[in-house]
Amino acid sequence: MLSFLQPQADLTAKNTLALPARAEWLAPIDAIAQLAAIAHSPEWARQPRFVLGGGSNLVLSGELPGITLAIALKGRAKLAEDADAHYLAAAAGENWHDFVGWTLREGCPGLENLALIPGTVGAAPVQNIGAYGREAGEFIDHLDAFDMESGEMCRFDRANCAFGYRQSVFKREGCQNGRHVITRVVFRLPKRWQPCVAYSELAAELARRGKAEKRQTPLDVAAAVMALRRKKLPDPAILPNAGSFFQNPAVSAALAAALGSIHPTLPRYPQADGSVKLAAGWLIEQVGWKGRNLGRVGMYEQQALVLVNRGGATASDVRNLARAVREAVFARFGVHLELEPVQAGKA
Ligand code: EPU
């Protein structure tokens, strides 16, 4: 028996949708030696595993079998600089938004568009968090992970992380029984800073604040991003949610053009690979689900892409609403919506 394992631990307060769930065994991890102890134990190494960060992108149900690794590794440091960039590191259990604030205070901008995203530094690469025209993966130099199969540390450089839209090698591997547990992420923040404000809503917010182009500082951009997020995205501490509940779907250029000719206001974002990304929030609003509830869950009134727990919801309430929304969007537009959060546990 490993002394840090807690049996039958309640996870309701550890997921931002506040869904009732428990871990068969909870392992709060504040040292890499604990991961090694699990990997090297003949009894525990064979158990199913689940990696829990901030719990902000999860749909949990029932019991998570085996060991839930609650990553609480702490620490951040300015590692080095060269002619072109600063290199800053944070342990996987650091809060993402606190880390972004610290990089700005250290005079190392770059992550300001990603301010106020809930969750941990270690979860950021898993789904390659993104907002307002930036993705975390663009700034990741490399990361360290514990390999639960070999029982040793290993390193992934950016190319090996295989980042895509809300995708990485770690998400494909799965949080459930995945091999690698991210322990530390090292960011490369270029010294030559340029604001990234092409996202029209962000440009409009900066203009509204009197921050004209060429005079915008990283702190101006961060403040505008935070204001936008506070306006459109509910605070999970007040109204439990997991951020965007569906991914923005990428469709063929032909389907996007056909839909655009029928619905001229449909937001369309052409991608490098020739596909076109559509705004799932717009599709959901059009089919009448914005601000509408089904039982104890609903789609948020300010942002139709956000599923909220109105109080006492379970994973089955969430699944029922997700199904209803997906069916309505498919029936009207012929577009499939994929869930963004990770689903885990058995009812
Ligand atoms: N829209 C509507 N109705 C709605 C919501 C959106 O018509 O209820 C329209 C907007 O008017 C806009 C378009 O859809 O034309 C896009 O909306 P928005 O700018 O709010 O962004 P999003 O595509 O809905 C994505 C990310 C967010 C990120 C924002 C800002 C995904 C799945 N979501 O949302 O990320 O903060 O862009 O960059 O890519 C998250 O992943 O959890 C998340 C919050």
XYZ file of C-alpha atoms and ligand atoms in Angstrom:
391
model
C 0.000 0.000 0.000
C 1.363 3.423 -0.930
C 0.756 5.826 1.954
C -0.396 8.774 -0.201
C -3.313 6.907 -1.833
C -6.797 7.889 -0.633
C -9.662 5.378 -1.179
C -13.065 6.419 -2.575
C -12.255 10.122 -2.963
C -15.021 12.539 -3.963
C -14.195 14.400 -7.212
C -17.276 16.662 -7.357
C -15.282 19.712 -6.241
C -12.390 18.747 -8.519
C -14.226 19.158 -11.849
C -15.505 22.570 -12.957
C -18.802 21.127 -14.283
C -19.353 19.997 -10.659
C -20.537 16.542 -11.755
C -20.698 13.935 -8.988
C -17.927 11.369 -9.344
C -15.331 9.611 -7.258
C -11.918 8.048 -7.648
C -11.451 4.448 -6.545
C -8.020 5.682 -5.388
C -6.860 9.298 -5.432
C -3.132 10.017 -5.592
C -2.287 13.675 -4.918
C 1.043 14.037 -6.733
C 3.387 16.716 -5.418
C 6.657 14.933 -6.201
C 7.835 12.933 -9.216
C 9.000 10.227 -6.781
C 5.312 9.384 -6.195
C 4.824 8.653 -9.909
C 7.928 6.475 -9.786
C 6.592 4.642 -6.718
C 3.368 3.790 -8.587
C 5.152 2.796 -11.806
C 7.603 0.565 -9.938
C 5.001 -1.126 -7.732
C 3.954 -4.524 -9.144
C 0.561 -4.107 -7.455
C -0.261 -0.515 -8.497
C 1.461 -0.265 -11.881
C -1.194 -2.595 -13.372
C -4.135 -0.503 -12.134
C -6.065 1.718 -14.572
C -4.924 5.340 -14.372
C -6.468 8.732 -14.958
C -4.596 12.042 -14.964
C -6.438 14.968 -13.389
C -5.263 18.557 -13.744
C -7.582 21.477 -12.991
C -10.645 19.403 -13.992
C -11.822 22.194 -16.295
C -12.245 20.170 -19.472
C -13.908 17.029 -18.176
C -17.214 15.197 -18.142
C -16.932 12.772 -15.223
C -19.390 10.054 -14.365
C -19.628 7.553 -11.535
C -16.387 5.990 -10.429
C -12.962 6.342 -12.027
C -11.446 2.875 -11.678
C -7.889 2.468 -10.346
C -5.689 5.447 -9.548
C -6.559 9.070 -10.291
C -3.353 11.087 -10.376
C -4.151 14.610 -9.154
C -1.174 16.573 -10.415
C -0.104 19.172 -7.853
C 3.573 19.601 -8.864
C 4.544 23.225 -8.173
C 7.311 25.635 -9.179
C 8.196 28.067 -11.933
C 11.477 29.566 -13.082
C 13.108 31.761 -15.659
C 15.580 29.246 -17.088
C 17.625 31.038 -19.718
C 17.665 33.515 -22.546
C 19.409 33.747 -25.881
C 19.542 36.534 -28.436
C 15.990 35.846 -29.588
C 13.955 34.500 -26.692
C 13.363 33.899 -23.010
C 12.848 30.335 -21.742
C 10.459 29.967 -18.803
C 9.389 26.782 -17.062
C 6.439 25.825 -14.912
C 5.577 22.587 -13.163
C 2.436 20.820 -14.386
C 0.334 21.616 -11.309
C 0.745 25.407 -11.559
C -2.434 27.341 -12.324
C -2.358 28.441 -15.986
C -3.652 31.981 -15.511
C -1.302 32.660 -12.568
C 1.570 31.478 -14.745
C 0.547 33.810 -17.601
C 0.398 36.744 -15.145
C 3.852 35.873 -13.810
C 5.413 35.736 -17.320
C 4.014 39.218 -18.013
C 5.346 40.571 -14.707
C 8.732 39.069 -15.569
C 8.710 41.159 -18.747
C 8.280 38.141 -21.031
C 5.125 38.659 -23.117
C 3.609 36.222 -25.602
C 0.949 34.348 -23.628
C -1.350 37.366 -23.026
C -4.062 36.191 -25.465
C -4.364 33.043 -23.338
C -5.054 34.885 -20.060
C -7.840 33.618 -17.802
C -8.131 30.162 -19.362
C -8.998 27.831 -16.465
C -6.864 24.795 -15.696
C -3.244 23.884 -15.109
C 0.011 24.302 -17.003
C 0.257 20.521 -17.416
C -3.152 20.330 -19.075
C -2.374 23.163 -21.503
C -0.393 21.016 -23.968
C -2.832 18.093 -23.768
C -5.615 19.861 -25.622
C -3.330 22.654 -26.912
C -5.455 25.376 -25.317
C -6.178 28.338 -27.534
C -7.988 31.647 -27.634
C -8.063 34.887 -29.622
C -5.807 33.697 -32.407
C -3.122 32.007 -30.297
C -2.465 28.452 -29.128
C -0.224 27.358 -26.253
C 1.638 24.934 -28.537
C 3.126 27.838 -30.533
C 5.121 28.829 -27.435
C 6.098 25.427 -26.045
C 9.784 24.690 -26.517
C 9.685 21.247 -24.921
C 8.115 19.429 -22.006
C 9.098 16.765 -19.522
C 6.909 13.786 -18.776
C 7.058 10.689 -16.618
C 6.702 7.520 -18.663
C 4.510 5.212 -16.564
C 5.540 2.198 -18.683
C 9.332 2.539 -18.514
C 9.224 4.193 -15.073
C 11.542 6.985 -16.245
C 11.427 10.643 -17.200
C 11.389 11.577 -20.875
C 11.321 14.751 -22.952
C 9.137 15.869 -25.880
C 10.173 18.767 -28.072
C 7.461 20.794 -29.769
C 7.446 18.709 -32.964
C 6.984 15.481 -30.996
C 3.945 16.920 -29.216
C 2.130 16.901 -32.626
C -0.030 19.908 -31.781
C -3.220 20.579 -33.732
C -6.498 22.371 -33.050
C -7.325 21.261 -29.482
C -5.123 18.224 -30.174
C -1.753 16.720 -29.243
C -0.038 13.365 -28.972
C -1.098 13.330 -25.293
C -4.797 13.808 -26.058
C -4.650 11.046 -28.683
C -2.932 8.797 -26.138
C -5.746 9.563 -23.669
C -5.856 10.839 -20.087
C -7.204 7.417 -19.221
C -4.381 4.873 -19.153
C -2.182 7.203 -21.168
C 1.486 6.438 -20.932
C 2.939 9.881 -20.270
C 2.254 12.150 -17.298
C 3.405 15.699 -18.055
C 5.481 17.073 -15.177
C 6.928 20.362 -16.479
C 6.499 22.593 -19.526
C 9.202 24.914 -20.897
C 8.034 27.915 -22.931
C 10.033 29.870 -25.495
C 8.812 33.469 -25.543
C 10.375 35.511 -28.381
C 11.926 38.835 -27.364
C 10.561 40.540 -30.442
C 6.941 41.056 -29.356
C 4.069 41.898 -31.656
C 0.447 42.076 -30.510
C -1.755 39.388 -32.049
C -5.082 41.174 -32.397
C -6.433 39.974 -35.717
C -9.416 38.401 -33.906
C -12.052 41.035 -34.664
C -13.709 40.939 -31.252
C -10.336 41.559 -29.567
C -9.448 44.419 -31.919
C -12.850 45.989 -31.202
C -12.380 45.681 -27.423
C -8.943 47.339 -27.626
C -10.364 50.142 -29.774
C -13.183 50.610 -27.276
C -10.533 51.031 -24.560
C -8.763 53.691 -26.635
C -5.757 51.443 -27.264
C -4.866 52.286 -30.812
C -2.826 49.962 -32.963
C 0.960 50.303 -32.476
C 0.459 51.627 -28.922
C -0.867 48.395 -27.439
C 1.191 46.824 -24.650
C 1.039 43.143 -23.607
C -0.876 44.226 -20.492
C -3.446 46.074 -22.639
C -4.023 42.913 -24.656
C -4.280 40.771 -21.511
C -6.787 43.206 -19.955
C -8.936 43.194 -23.110
C -8.861 39.381 -23.324
C -9.883 39.084 -19.668
C -12.751 41.540 -20.139
C -14.051 39.577 -23.149
C -13.819 36.264 -21.344
C -15.574 37.637 -18.251
C -18.403 38.947 -20.432
C -19.001 35.757 -22.422
C -17.776 32.839 -20.332
C -19.343 31.998 -16.969
C -17.099 31.721 -13.902
C -17.173 28.006 -12.957
C -17.162 28.963 -9.264
C -20.579 30.591 -9.814
C -22.056 28.613 -12.718
C -20.281 25.281 -13.232
C -19.109 24.704 -16.840
C -16.227 23.299 -18.871
C -15.689 26.175 -21.323
C -16.536 25.419 -24.946
C -18.440 22.156 -24.902
C -18.048 21.383 -28.621
C -15.156 21.930 -30.983
C -15.612 24.290 -33.893
C -16.204 21.815 -36.751
C -13.955 21.770 -39.809
C -15.959 21.017 -42.969
C -15.118 20.783 -46.677
C -14.857 24.044 -48.616
C -17.789 22.855 -50.752
C -20.104 22.349 -47.762
C -19.024 25.680 -46.237
C -19.765 27.485 -49.510
C -23.160 25.792 -49.837
C -24.111 26.666 -46.243
C -22.787 30.214 -46.688
C -24.995 30.807 -49.696
C -28.070 29.860 -47.685
C -26.900 31.527 -44.420
C -24.766 34.560 -45.319
C -24.015 35.415 -41.656
C -22.489 31.986 -40.896
C -18.945 32.652 -39.550
C -16.413 30.754 -41.691
C -12.662 30.472 -41.054
C -10.664 28.969 -43.963
C -7.856 26.649 -42.762
C -4.415 25.996 -44.214
C -5.432 22.453 -45.258
C -8.315 23.724 -47.438
C -11.070 22.888 -44.965
C -13.235 25.599 -43.401
C -13.909 25.902 -39.696
C -17.436 26.939 -38.704
C -18.489 28.603 -35.439
C -20.288 25.922 -33.409
C -21.778 28.626 -31.144
C -23.479 30.214 -34.135
C -24.888 26.859 -35.317
C -26.241 26.111 -31.828
C -27.802 29.554 -31.517
C -29.528 29.151 -34.897
C -31.193 25.897 -33.843
C -32.615 27.611 -30.773
C -30.526 26.092 -27.998
C -28.825 29.294 -26.793
C -30.032 30.020 -23.256
C -32.268 26.937 -23.277
C -32.250 24.218 -20.606
C -32.876 20.492 -20.628
C -33.398 19.315 -17.071
C -30.573 20.498 -14.853
C -28.248 21.632 -17.663
C -28.434 24.243 -20.392
C -26.529 26.111 -23.101
C -25.322 29.457 -21.724
C -27.269 32.588 -22.614
C -24.149 34.679 -23.484
C -22.278 31.969 -25.446
C -24.218 29.062 -26.902
C -21.114 26.862 -27.059
C -20.843 26.640 -23.270
C -22.833 23.944 -21.480
C -23.674 24.930 -17.883
C -24.785 22.949 -14.836
C -27.818 24.779 -13.430
C -27.489 22.811 -10.178
C -27.295 19.155 -9.235
C -26.681 17.813 -12.755
C -25.166 14.419 -13.500
C -23.195 13.154 -16.485
C -26.359 11.643 -17.923
C -28.069 15.091 -17.947
C -25.008 16.382 -19.807
C -25.061 13.535 -22.324
C -28.792 14.033 -23.009
C -28.362 17.725 -23.752
C -25.240 17.121 -25.838
C -27.190 14.578 -27.909
C -30.152 16.932 -28.401
C -27.897 19.793 -29.510
C -25.853 17.612 -31.875
C -28.997 16.140 -33.433
C -30.566 19.574 -33.945
C -27.412 20.966 -35.580
C -27.018 17.912 -37.797
C -30.676 17.944 -38.861
C -30.518 21.613 -39.866
C -26.978 21.991 -41.250
C -25.671 18.449 -41.906
C -22.686 19.230 -39.648
C -21.404 16.888 -36.916
C -20.307 18.469 -33.640
C -17.603 16.762 -31.591
C -17.331 17.170 -27.831
C -14.367 19.196 -26.651
C -14.035 17.925 -23.052
C -12.621 14.529 -22.184
C -15.181 11.988 -20.905
C -14.186 9.609 -18.141
C -15.584 7.202 -15.583
C -18.276 4.559 -15.606
C -21.781 5.200 -14.368
N -21.455 32.983 -32.006
C -22.815 33.093 -32.111
N -23.579 32.720 -31.042
C -23.036 32.278 -29.893
C -21.636 32.151 -29.788
C -20.855 32.519 -30.860
O -23.338 33.504 -33.126
O -23.798 31.983 -28.961
C -20.613 33.442 -33.115
C -19.899 34.749 -32.740
O -20.684 35.859 -33.020
C -18.659 34.694 -33.599
C -18.368 33.200 -33.686
O -19.562 32.523 -33.356
O -18.928 35.173 -34.893
C -17.239 32.771 -32.789
O -17.592 33.034 -31.434
P -16.485 33.373 -30.302
O -15.585 34.478 -30.788
O -17.180 33.572 -29.009
O -15.559 32.096 -30.261
P -15.886 30.536 -30.324
O -15.477 30.046 -31.673
O -17.280 30.278 -29.895
C -13.486 29.809 -29.586
C -12.879 28.864 -28.608
C -12.879 29.463 -27.213
C -12.084 30.760 -27.249
C -12.740 31.701 -28.270
C -11.930 32.982 -28.467
C -13.313 26.617 -29.451
C -14.129 25.385 -29.314
N -13.627 27.614 -28.622
O -14.860 29.979 -29.228
O -12.198 28.553 -26.368
O -12.048 31.394 -25.984
O -12.787 31.053 -29.566
O -10.769 32.685 -29.172
O -12.403 26.661 -30.280
C -12.577 26.687 -24.942
O -11.946 26.007 -25.761
O -13.027 26.184 -23.884
C -12.802 28.095 -25.216
C -13.544 28.865 -24.417
